[in-house]
Amino acid sequence: LRSAFLNFQAAPGGLQLVAMVSKVVGALKRHQYQVVGRHLPTEAVPEPTLFRMKLWATNEISAKSKFWYFLRKLRKVKKANGQIIAINEIFEKNPTTVKNFGIWVRYMSRTGFHNMYKEYRDVTLNGAVEQMYQEMASRHRVRASSLSIIKTATVPAKLCKRDNVKQFHDSKISFPLTHKLARASDRRFKTVFKAVRPNVAMF
């Protein structure tokens, strides 16, 4: 299969197709959307109530589908008699600061429905949600379609519960450089081959 893929990639037009596939794979990452919808106006109710929902989806089309799925369970509104007012993607306010995120989820396993609370450290909430989907798929064999996010929150360090997150709450935390290679002091001394194998384990 690998050789066939390489042959196809080298074929005329294969590079463009590979680039298109890579774009599609990159677009599978989940984003947070805010969807606002309502029931269609009628003579009895000319100004229907607006419903807002925040949810995660791979694109806007999937976000709209999830919005109608949950709304018709909560209210007597469905896609046939409703309309989308607005849909916006929500971005992280500080995407360069590490934060602790708590995620409350509900999922369906082979035996029934379960509630679960997870904690992750990430710079964005979307990254934490992506970690959660990966962990639930690997540890619990949960399909993405069988998992629902109930609530998310930014958790302060003193309220974190999971040891995997609490171990990083150290102002003097440090990590060893397991692979550090001393560079040549000048370009003249830079060689491809060395007479003695360099020691890269400098603890």
mmCIF file with all atom_site columns, C-alpha atoms in Angstrom:
data_model
loop_
_atom_site.group_PDB
_atom_site.id
_atom_site.type_symbol
_atom_site.label_atom_id
_atom_site.label_alt_id
_atom_site.label_comp_id
_atom_site.label_asym_id
_atom_site.label_entity_id
_atom_site.label_seq_id
_atom_site.pdbx_PDB_ins_code
_atom_site.Cartn_x
_atom_site.Cartn_y
_atom_site.Cartn_z
_atom_site.occupancy
_atom_site.B_iso_or_equiv
_atom_site.pdbx_formal_charge
_atom_site.auth_seq_id
_atom_site.auth_comp_id
_atom_site.auth_asym_id
_atom_site.auth_atom_id
_atom_site.pdbx_PDB_model_num
ATOM 1   C CA . LEU A 1 1   ? 0.000   0.000  0.000   1.00 0.00 ? 1   LEU A CA 1
ATOM 2   C CA . ARG A 1 2   ? 2.860   2.376  0.796   1.00 0.00 ? 2   ARG A CA 1
ATOM 3   C CA . SER A 1 3   ? 4.594   1.681  -2.535  1.00 0.00 ? 3   SER A CA 1
ATOM 4   C CA . ALA A 1 4   ? 1.310   2.188  -4.382  1.00 0.00 ? 4   ALA A CA 1
ATOM 5   C CA . PHE A 1 5   ? 0.803   5.508  -2.588  1.00 0.00 ? 5   PHE A CA 1
ATOM 6   C CA . LEU A 1 6   ? 4.327   6.653  -3.483  1.00 0.00 ? 6   LEU A CA 1
ATOM 7   C CA . ASN A 1 7   ? 3.813   5.682  -7.112  1.00 0.00 ? 7   ASN A CA 1
ATOM 8   C CA . PHE A 1 8   ? 0.503   7.540  -7.185  1.00 0.00 ? 8   PHE A CA 1
ATOM 9   C CA . GLN A 1 9   ? 2.093   10.556 -5.539  1.00 0.00 ? 9   GLN A CA 1
ATOM 10  C CA . ALA A 1 10  ? 4.769   10.676 -8.224  1.00 0.00 ? 10  ALA A CA 1
ATOM 11  C CA . ALA A 1 11  ? 2.173   10.441 -10.971 1.00 0.00 ? 11  ALA A CA 1
ATOM 12  C CA . PRO A 1 12  ? 1.041   13.621 -12.795 1.00 0.00 ? 12  PRO A CA 1
ATOM 13  C CA . GLY A 1 13  ? -1.454  15.456 -10.651 1.00 0.00 ? 13  GLY A CA 1
ATOM 14  C CA . GLY A 1 14  ? -0.636  13.287 -7.651  1.00 0.00 ? 14  GLY A CA 1
ATOM 15  C CA . LEU A 1 15  ? 1.028   16.104 -5.706  1.00 0.00 ? 15  LEU A CA 1
ATOM 16  C CA . GLN A 1 16  ? -2.069  18.289 -5.899  1.00 0.00 ? 16  GLN A CA 1
ATOM 17  C CA . LEU A 1 17  ? -4.236  15.426 -4.645  1.00 0.00 ? 17  LEU A CA 1
ATOM 18  C CA . VAL A 1 18  ? -1.843  14.756 -1.745  1.00 0.00 ? 18  VAL A CA 1
ATOM 19  C CA . ALA A 1 19  ? -1.991  18.446 -0.821  1.00 0.00 ? 19  ALA A CA 1
ATOM 20  C CA . MET A 1 20  ? -5.802  18.344 -0.938  1.00 0.00 ? 20  MET A CA 1
ATOM 21  C CA . VAL A 1 21  ? -5.873  15.237 1.289   1.00 0.00 ? 21  VAL A CA 1
ATOM 22  C CA . SER A 1 22  ? -3.508  16.871 3.791   1.00 0.00 ? 22  SER A CA 1
ATOM 23  C CA . LYS A 1 23  ? -5.765  19.941 3.927   1.00 0.00 ? 23  LYS A CA 1
ATOM 24  C CA . VAL A 1 24  ? -8.799  17.746 4.593   1.00 0.00 ? 24  VAL A CA 1
ATOM 25  C CA . VAL A 1 25  ? -6.978  15.811 7.341   1.00 0.00 ? 25  VAL A CA 1
ATOM 26  C CA . GLY A 1 26  ? -5.833  19.090 8.910   1.00 0.00 ? 26  GLY A CA 1
ATOM 27  C CA . ALA A 1 27  ? -9.397  20.390 8.850   1.00 0.00 ? 27  ALA A CA 1
ATOM 28  C CA . LEU A 1 28  ? -10.652 17.517 11.038  1.00 0.00 ? 28  LEU A CA 1
ATOM 29  C CA . LYS A 1 29  ? -9.553  19.310 14.191  1.00 0.00 ? 29  LYS A CA 1
ATOM 30  C CA . ARG A 1 30  ? -12.540 20.401 16.254  1.00 0.00 ? 30  ARG A CA 1
ATOM 31  C CA . HIS A 1 31  ? -13.406 24.064 16.708  1.00 0.00 ? 31  HIS A CA 1
ATOM 32  C CA . GLN A 1 32  ? -15.753 25.778 19.133  1.00 0.00 ? 32  GLN A CA 1
ATOM 33  C CA . TYR A 1 33  ? -18.794 27.418 17.557  1.00 0.00 ? 33  TYR A CA 1
ATOM 34  C CA . GLN A 1 34  ? -21.596 29.571 18.882  1.00 0.00 ? 34  GLN A CA 1
ATOM 35  C CA . VAL A 1 35  ? -24.862 28.901 17.067  1.00 0.00 ? 35  VAL A CA 1
ATOM 36  C CA . VAL A 1 36  ? -27.972 31.061 17.499  1.00 0.00 ? 36  VAL A CA 1
ATOM 37  C CA . GLY A 1 37  ? -31.330 29.875 16.157  1.00 0.00 ? 37  GLY A CA 1
ATOM 38  C CA . ARG A 1 38  ? -35.056 30.189 16.684  1.00 0.00 ? 38  ARG A CA 1
ATOM 39  C CA . HIS A 1 39  ? -38.445 28.954 15.580  1.00 0.00 ? 39  HIS A CA 1
ATOM 40  C CA . LEU A 1 40  ? -39.789 30.483 12.363  1.00 0.00 ? 40  LEU A CA 1
ATOM 41  C CA . PRO A 1 41  ? -41.989 33.553 13.048  1.00 0.00 ? 41  PRO A CA 1
ATOM 42  C CA . THR A 1 42  ? -45.725 32.910 12.965  1.00 0.00 ? 42  THR A CA 1
ATOM 43  C CA . GLU A 1 43  ? -48.824 35.067 13.340  1.00 0.00 ? 43  GLU A CA 1
ATOM 44  C CA . ALA A 1 44  ? -49.280 33.823 16.887  1.00 0.00 ? 44  ALA A CA 1
ATOM 45  C CA . VAL A 1 45  ? -45.589 34.341 17.801  1.00 0.00 ? 45  VAL A CA 1
ATOM 46  C CA . PRO A 1 46  ? -44.094 37.041 15.537  1.00 0.00 ? 46  PRO A CA 1
ATOM 47  C CA . GLU A 1 47  ? -40.868 37.267 17.612  1.00 0.00 ? 47  GLU A CA 1
ATOM 48  C CA . PRO A 1 48  ? -39.829 33.745 18.713  1.00 0.00 ? 48  PRO A CA 1
ATOM 49  C CA . THR A 1 49  ? -37.352 33.094 21.508  1.00 0.00 ? 49  THR A CA 1
ATOM 50  C CA . LEU A 1 50  ? -33.697 32.941 20.492  1.00 0.00 ? 50  LEU A CA 1
ATOM 51  C CA . PHE A 1 51  ? -31.663 29.883 21.527  1.00 0.00 ? 51  PHE A CA 1
ATOM 52  C CA . ARG A 1 52  ? -27.882 30.038 21.784  1.00 0.00 ? 52  ARG A CA 1
ATOM 53  C CA . MET A 1 53  ? -25.631 27.007 22.008  1.00 0.00 ? 53  MET A CA 1
ATOM 54  C CA . LYS A 1 54  ? -21.864 26.554 22.245  1.00 0.00 ? 54  LYS A CA 1
ATOM 55  C CA . LEU A 1 55  ? -20.544 23.311 20.815  1.00 0.00 ? 55  LEU A CA 1
ATOM 56  C CA . TRP A 1 56  ? -17.535 21.690 19.161  1.00 0.00 ? 56  TRP A CA 1
ATOM 57  C CA . ALA A 1 57  ? -17.545 20.539 15.565  1.00 0.00 ? 57  ALA A CA 1
ATOM 58  C CA . THR A 1 58  ? -15.150 20.063 12.675  1.00 0.00 ? 58  THR A CA 1
ATOM 59  C CA . ASN A 1 59  ? -16.874 22.714 10.547  1.00 0.00 ? 59  ASN A CA 1
ATOM 60  C CA . GLU A 1 60  ? -19.904 25.006 10.443  1.00 0.00 ? 60  GLU A CA 1
ATOM 61  C CA . ILE A 1 61  ? -22.107 22.433 8.688   1.00 0.00 ? 61  ILE A CA 1
ATOM 62  C CA . SER A 1 62  ? -21.490 19.890 11.442  1.00 0.00 ? 62  SER A CA 1
ATOM 63  C CA . ALA A 1 63  ? -22.076 22.601 14.068  1.00 0.00 ? 63  ALA A CA 1
ATOM 64  C CA . LYS A 1 64  ? -25.505 23.412 12.596  1.00 0.00 ? 64  LYS A CA 1
ATOM 65  C CA . SER A 1 65  ? -26.399 19.723 12.533  1.00 0.00 ? 65  SER A CA 1
ATOM 66  C CA . LYS A 1 66  ? -25.463 19.318 16.202  1.00 0.00 ? 66  LYS A CA 1
ATOM 67  C CA . PHE A 1 67  ? -27.410 22.453 17.086  1.00 0.00 ? 67  PHE A CA 1
ATOM 68  C CA . TRP A 1 68  ? -30.644 21.063 15.620  1.00 0.00 ? 68  TRP A CA 1
ATOM 69  C CA . TYR A 1 69  ? -29.974 17.650 17.162  1.00 0.00 ? 69  TYR A CA 1
ATOM 70  C CA . PHE A 1 70  ? -29.813 19.047 20.708  1.00 0.00 ? 70  PHE A CA 1
ATOM 71  C CA . LEU A 1 71  ? -32.434 21.761 20.255  1.00 0.00 ? 71  LEU A CA 1
ATOM 72  C CA . ARG A 1 72  ? -35.159 19.396 19.132  1.00 0.00 ? 72  ARG A CA 1
ATOM 73  C CA . LYS A 1 73  ? -34.544 17.359 22.282  1.00 0.00 ? 73  LYS A CA 1
ATOM 74  C CA . LEU A 1 74  ? -34.825 20.429 24.531  1.00 0.00 ? 74  LEU A CA 1
ATOM 75  C CA . ARG A 1 75  ? -37.537 22.454 22.773  1.00 0.00 ? 75  ARG A CA 1
ATOM 76  C CA . LYS A 1 76  ? -40.248 21.843 20.195  1.00 0.00 ? 76  LYS A CA 1
ATOM 77  C CA . VAL A 1 77  ? -38.101 23.294 17.433  1.00 0.00 ? 77  VAL A CA 1
ATOM 78  C CA . LYS A 1 78  ? -36.570 21.402 14.558  1.00 0.00 ? 78  LYS A CA 1
ATOM 79  C CA . LYS A 1 79  ? -34.792 22.261 11.334  1.00 0.00 ? 79  LYS A CA 1
ATOM 80  C CA . ALA A 1 80  ? -38.009 22.138 9.278   1.00 0.00 ? 80  ALA A CA 1
ATOM 81  C CA . ASN A 1 81  ? -39.706 24.861 11.330  1.00 0.00 ? 81  ASN A CA 1
ATOM 82  C CA . GLY A 1 82  ? -36.632 26.771 12.530  1.00 0.00 ? 82  GLY A CA 1
ATOM 83  C CA . GLN A 1 83  ? -33.895 29.013 11.228  1.00 0.00 ? 83  GLN A CA 1
ATOM 84  C CA . ILE A 1 84  ? -30.260 29.765 12.031  1.00 0.00 ? 84  ILE A CA 1
ATOM 85  C CA . ILE A 1 85  ? -29.728 33.407 12.973  1.00 0.00 ? 85  ILE A CA 1
ATOM 86  C CA . ALA A 1 86  ? -25.950 33.409 13.382  1.00 0.00 ? 86  ALA A CA 1
ATOM 87  C CA . ILE A 1 87  ? -22.987 31.060 13.656  1.00 0.00 ? 87  ILE A CA 1
ATOM 88  C CA . ASN A 1 88  ? -19.579 32.226 14.869  1.00 0.00 ? 88  ASN A CA 1
ATOM 89  C CA . GLU A 1 89  ? -16.347 30.485 15.717  1.00 0.00 ? 89  GLU A CA 1
ATOM 90  C CA . ILE A 1 90  ? -15.019 31.203 19.208  1.00 0.00 ? 90  ILE A CA 1
ATOM 91  C CA . PHE A 1 91  ? -11.274 31.766 19.516  1.00 0.00 ? 91  PHE A CA 1
ATOM 92  C CA . GLU A 1 92  ? -9.017  31.638 22.568  1.00 0.00 ? 92  GLU A CA 1
ATOM 93  C CA . LYS A 1 93  ? -8.372  35.012 24.203  1.00 0.00 ? 93  LYS A CA 1
ATOM 94  C CA . ASN A 1 94  ? -4.829  34.129 25.349  1.00 0.00 ? 94  ASN A CA 1
ATOM 95  C CA . PRO A 1 95  ? -3.551  31.322 23.077  1.00 0.00 ? 95  PRO A CA 1
ATOM 96  C CA . THR A 1 96  ? 0.032   31.509 24.405  1.00 0.00 ? 96  THR A CA 1
ATOM 97  C CA . THR A 1 97  ? -0.683  30.934 28.114  1.00 0.00 ? 97  THR A CA 1
ATOM 98  C CA . VAL A 1 98  ? -0.896  27.447 29.592  1.00 0.00 ? 98  VAL A CA 1
ATOM 99  C CA . LYS A 1 99  ? -4.134  26.853 31.483  1.00 0.00 ? 99  LYS A CA 1
ATOM 100 C CA . ASN A 1 100 ? -5.909  24.030 33.312  1.00 0.00 ? 100 ASN A CA 1
ATOM 101 C CA . PHE A 1 101 ? -9.168  22.987 31.672  1.00 0.00 ? 101 PHE A CA 1
ATOM 102 C CA . GLY A 1 102 ? -11.909 20.864 33.201  1.00 0.00 ? 102 GLY A CA 1
ATOM 103 C CA . ILE A 1 103 ? -14.286 19.021 30.877  1.00 0.00 ? 103 ILE A CA 1
ATOM 104 C CA . TRP A 1 104 ? -17.519 17.289 31.916  1.00 0.00 ? 104 TRP A CA 1
ATOM 105 C CA . VAL A 1 105 ? -18.561 14.647 29.378  1.00 0.00 ? 105 VAL A CA 1
ATOM 106 C CA . ARG A 1 106 ? -21.275 12.055 28.907  1.00 0.00 ? 106 ARG A CA 1
ATOM 107 C CA . TYR A 1 107 ? -20.631 9.067  26.669  1.00 0.00 ? 107 TYR A CA 1
ATOM 108 C CA . MET A 1 108 ? -22.188 5.804  25.651  1.00 0.00 ? 108 MET A CA 1
ATOM 109 C CA . SER A 1 109 ? -20.202 2.598  26.106  1.00 0.00 ? 109 SER A CA 1
ATOM 110 C CA . ARG A 1 110 ? -21.072 -0.989 25.309  1.00 0.00 ? 110 ARG A CA 1
ATOM 111 C CA . THR A 1 111 ? -22.868 -1.292 28.669  1.00 0.00 ? 111 THR A CA 1
ATOM 112 C CA . GLY A 1 112 ? -24.656 2.054  29.045  1.00 0.00 ? 112 GLY A CA 1
ATOM 113 C CA . PHE A 1 113 ? -24.287 5.797  29.558  1.00 0.00 ? 113 PHE A CA 1
ATOM 114 C CA . HIS A 1 114 ? -21.627 7.274  31.826  1.00 0.00 ? 114 HIS A CA 1
ATOM 115 C CA . ASN A 1 115 ? -20.679 10.714 33.133  1.00 0.00 ? 115 ASN A CA 1
ATOM 116 C CA . MET A 1 116 ? -17.028 11.674 33.501  1.00 0.00 ? 116 MET A CA 1
ATOM 117 C CA . TYR A 1 117 ? -14.874 14.607 34.539  1.00 0.00 ? 117 TYR A CA 1
ATOM 118 C CA . LYS A 1 118 ? -11.510 15.180 32.844  1.00 0.00 ? 118 LYS A CA 1
ATOM 119 C CA . GLU A 1 119 ? -8.685  17.677 33.365  1.00 0.00 ? 119 GLU A CA 1
ATOM 120 C CA . TYR A 1 120 ? -6.082  18.735 30.820  1.00 0.00 ? 120 TYR A CA 1
ATOM 121 C CA . ARG A 1 121 ? -3.346  21.338 30.491  1.00 0.00 ? 121 ARG A CA 1
ATOM 122 C CA . ASP A 1 122 ? -3.233  23.195 27.210  1.00 0.00 ? 122 ASP A CA 1
ATOM 123 C CA . VAL A 1 123 ? -2.896  26.680 25.759  1.00 0.00 ? 123 VAL A CA 1
ATOM 124 C CA . THR A 1 124 ? -6.357  26.590 24.161  1.00 0.00 ? 124 THR A CA 1
ATOM 125 C CA . LEU A 1 125 ? -9.677  25.006 25.019  1.00 0.00 ? 125 LEU A CA 1
ATOM 126 C CA . ASN A 1 126 ? -9.826  23.460 21.552  1.00 0.00 ? 126 ASN A CA 1
ATOM 127 C CA . GLY A 1 127 ? -6.521  21.711 22.251  1.00 0.00 ? 127 GLY A CA 1
ATOM 128 C CA . ALA A 1 128 ? -7.853  20.356 25.550  1.00 0.00 ? 128 ALA A CA 1
ATOM 129 C CA . VAL A 1 129 ? -11.000 19.080 23.815  1.00 0.00 ? 129 VAL A CA 1
ATOM 130 C CA . GLU A 1 130 ? -8.854  17.413 21.164  1.00 0.00 ? 130 GLU A CA 1
ATOM 131 C CA . GLN A 1 131 ? -6.831  15.705 23.938  1.00 0.00 ? 131 GLN A CA 1
ATOM 132 C CA . MET A 1 132 ? -10.063 14.525 25.521  1.00 0.00 ? 132 MET A CA 1
ATOM 133 C CA . TYR A 1 133 ? -11.353 12.981 22.291  1.00 0.00 ? 133 TYR A CA 1
ATOM 134 C CA . GLN A 1 134 ? -8.021  11.207 21.732  1.00 0.00 ? 134 GLN A CA 1
ATOM 135 C CA . GLU A 1 135 ? -7.895  9.877  25.306  1.00 0.00 ? 135 GLU A CA 1
ATOM 136 C CA . MET A 1 136 ? -11.504 8.696  25.312  1.00 0.00 ? 136 MET A CA 1
ATOM 137 C CA . ALA A 1 137 ? -10.932 6.887  22.029  1.00 0.00 ? 137 ALA A CA 1
ATOM 138 C CA . SER A 1 138 ? -7.757  5.182  23.266  1.00 0.00 ? 138 SER A CA 1
ATOM 139 C CA . ARG A 1 139 ? -8.571  4.407  26.917  1.00 0.00 ? 139 ARG A CA 1
ATOM 140 C CA . HIS A 1 140 ? -12.314 3.764  26.675  1.00 0.00 ? 140 HIS A CA 1
ATOM 141 C CA . ARG A 1 141 ? -12.852 2.975  22.952  1.00 0.00 ? 141 ARG A CA 1
ATOM 142 C CA . VAL A 1 142 ? -15.460 5.744  22.740  1.00 0.00 ? 142 VAL A CA 1
ATOM 143 C CA . ARG A 1 143 ? -16.510 6.890  19.287  1.00 0.00 ? 143 ARG A CA 1
ATOM 144 C CA . ALA A 1 144 ? -16.710 10.632 18.748  1.00 0.00 ? 144 ALA A CA 1
ATOM 145 C CA . SER A 1 145 ? -20.366 10.327 17.779  1.00 0.00 ? 145 SER A CA 1
ATOM 146 C CA . SER A 1 146 ? -21.140 8.646  21.139  1.00 0.00 ? 146 SER A CA 1
ATOM 147 C CA . LEU A 1 147 ? -19.617 11.435 23.234  1.00 0.00 ? 147 LEU A CA 1
ATOM 148 C CA . SER A 1 148 ? -21.233 14.696 24.335  1.00 0.00 ? 148 SER A CA 1
ATOM 149 C CA . ILE A 1 149 ? -19.550 17.615 26.122  1.00 0.00 ? 149 ILE A CA 1
ATOM 150 C CA . ILE A 1 150 ? -21.728 18.855 28.963  1.00 0.00 ? 150 ILE A CA 1
ATOM 151 C CA . LYS A 1 151 ? -19.589 21.708 30.272  1.00 0.00 ? 151 LYS A CA 1
ATOM 152 C CA . THR A 1 152 ? -16.065 23.135 30.140  1.00 0.00 ? 152 THR A CA 1
ATOM 153 C CA . ALA A 1 153 ? -14.271 25.444 32.560  1.00 0.00 ? 153 ALA A CA 1
ATOM 154 C CA . THR A 1 154 ? -10.877 26.989 33.218  1.00 0.00 ? 154 THR A CA 1
ATOM 155 C CA . VAL A 1 155 ? -9.827  25.535 36.579  1.00 0.00 ? 155 VAL A CA 1
ATOM 156 C CA . PRO A 1 156 ? -7.443  27.401 38.930  1.00 0.00 ? 156 PRO A CA 1
ATOM 157 C CA . ALA A 1 157 ? -4.448  25.451 40.186  1.00 0.00 ? 157 ALA A CA 1
ATOM 158 C CA . LYS A 1 158 ? -5.741  25.119 43.769  1.00 0.00 ? 158 LYS A CA 1
ATOM 159 C CA . LEU A 1 159 ? -8.992  23.483 42.591  1.00 0.00 ? 159 LEU A CA 1
ATOM 160 C CA . CYS A 1 160 ? -7.451  20.888 40.261  1.00 0.00 ? 160 CYS A CA 1
ATOM 161 C CA . LYS A 1 161 ? -8.138  17.262 41.192  1.00 0.00 ? 161 LYS A CA 1
ATOM 162 C CA . ARG A 1 162 ? -6.127  15.096 38.813  1.00 0.00 ? 162 ARG A CA 1
ATOM 163 C CA . ASP A 1 163 ? -2.535  14.226 39.722  1.00 0.00 ? 163 ASP A CA 1
ATOM 164 C CA . ASN A 1 164 ? -1.505  14.259 36.082  1.00 0.00 ? 164 ASN A CA 1
ATOM 165 C CA . VAL A 1 165 ? -2.287  18.000 36.008  1.00 0.00 ? 165 VAL A CA 1
ATOM 166 C CA . LYS A 1 166 ? -1.210  18.865 39.564  1.00 0.00 ? 166 LYS A CA 1
ATOM 167 C CA . GLN A 1 167 ? 2.311   17.544 39.014  1.00 0.00 ? 167 GLN A CA 1
ATOM 168 C CA . PHE A 1 168 ? 3.048   20.542 36.776  1.00 0.00 ? 168 PHE A CA 1
ATOM 169 C CA . HIS A 1 169 ? 2.011   23.097 39.418  1.00 0.00 ? 169 HIS A CA 1
ATOM 170 C CA . ASP A 1 170 ? 5.567   23.837 40.515  1.00 0.00 ? 170 ASP A CA 1
ATOM 171 C CA . SER A 1 171 ? 7.210   27.217 39.982  1.00 0.00 ? 171 SER A CA 1
ATOM 172 C CA . LYS A 1 172 ? 10.674  25.576 39.996  1.00 0.00 ? 172 LYS A CA 1
ATOM 173 C CA . ILE A 1 173 ? 9.840   22.675 37.710  1.00 0.00 ? 173 ILE A CA 1
ATOM 174 C CA . SER A 1 174 ? 12.654  21.707 35.349  1.00 0.00 ? 174 SER A CA 1
ATOM 175 C CA . PHE A 1 175 ? 13.276  19.035 32.747  1.00 0.00 ? 175 PHE A CA 1
ATOM 176 C CA . PRO A 1 176 ? 16.620  17.464 31.767  1.00 0.00 ? 176 PRO A CA 1
ATOM 177 C CA . LEU A 1 177 ? 17.991  17.937 28.271  1.00 0.00 ? 177 LEU A CA 1
ATOM 178 C CA . THR A 1 178 ? 18.339  14.300 27.241  1.00 0.00 ? 178 THR A CA 1
ATOM 179 C CA . HIS A 1 179 ? 19.883  15.131 23.855  1.00 0.00 ? 179 HIS A CA 1
ATOM 180 C CA . LYS A 1 180 ? 22.272  18.071 23.762  1.00 0.00 ? 180 LYS A CA 1
ATOM 181 C CA . LEU A 1 181 ? 25.027  18.221 21.185  1.00 0.00 ? 181 LEU A CA 1
ATOM 182 C CA . ALA A 1 182 ? 27.810  20.765 21.558  1.00 0.00 ? 182 ALA A CA 1
ATOM 183 C CA . ARG A 1 183 ? 28.169  22.778 18.370  1.00 0.00 ? 183 ARG A CA 1
ATOM 184 C CA . ALA A 1 184 ? 31.494  23.631 16.815  1.00 0.00 ? 184 ALA A CA 1
ATOM 185 C CA . SER A 1 185 ? 32.939  26.955 17.979  1.00 0.00 ? 185 SER A CA 1
ATOM 186 C CA . ASP A 1 186 ? 33.648  27.962 14.383  1.00 0.00 ? 186 ASP A CA 1
ATOM 187 C CA . ARG A 1 187 ? 32.543  26.885 10.934  1.00 0.00 ? 187 ARG A CA 1
ATOM 188 C CA . ARG A 1 188 ? 36.102  25.716 10.182  1.00 0.00 ? 188 ARG A CA 1
ATOM 189 C CA . PHE A 1 189 ? 35.822  22.993 12.824  1.00 0.00 ? 189 PHE A CA 1
ATOM 190 C CA . LYS A 1 190 ? 32.474  21.711 11.607  1.00 0.00 ? 190 LYS A CA 1
ATOM 191 C CA . THR A 1 191 ? 32.801  18.232 10.051  1.00 0.00 ? 191 THR A CA 1
ATOM 192 C CA . VAL A 1 192 ? 30.355  15.614 8.856   1.00 0.00 ? 192 VAL A CA 1
ATOM 193 C CA . PHE A 1 193 ? 32.237  12.698 10.425  1.00 0.00 ? 193 PHE A CA 1
ATOM 194 C CA . LYS A 1 194 ? 33.805  12.589 13.887  1.00 0.00 ? 194 LYS A CA 1
ATOM 195 C CA . ALA A 1 195 ? 36.696  10.464 15.075  1.00 0.00 ? 195 ALA A CA 1
ATOM 196 C CA . VAL A 1 196 ? 35.042  9.976  18.459  1.00 0.00 ? 196 VAL A CA 1
ATOM 197 C CA . ARG A 1 197 ? 31.340  9.462  18.970  1.00 0.00 ? 197 ARG A CA 1
ATOM 198 C CA . PRO A 1 198 ? 29.944  12.587 20.668  1.00 0.00 ? 198 PRO A CA 1
ATOM 199 C CA . ASN A 1 199 ? 28.285  12.358 24.063  1.00 0.00 ? 199 ASN A CA 1
ATOM 200 C CA . VAL A 1 200 ? 24.805  13.828 23.809  1.00 0.00 ? 200 VAL A CA 1
ATOM 201 C CA . ALA A 1 201 ? 23.555  12.770 27.272  1.00 0.00 ? 201 ALA A CA 1
ATOM 202 C CA . MET A 1 202 ? 24.448  15.816 29.340  1.00 0.00 ? 202 MET A CA 1
ATOM 203 C CA . PHE A 1 203 ? 22.499  15.696 32.598  1.00 0.00 ? 203 PHE A CA 1
#
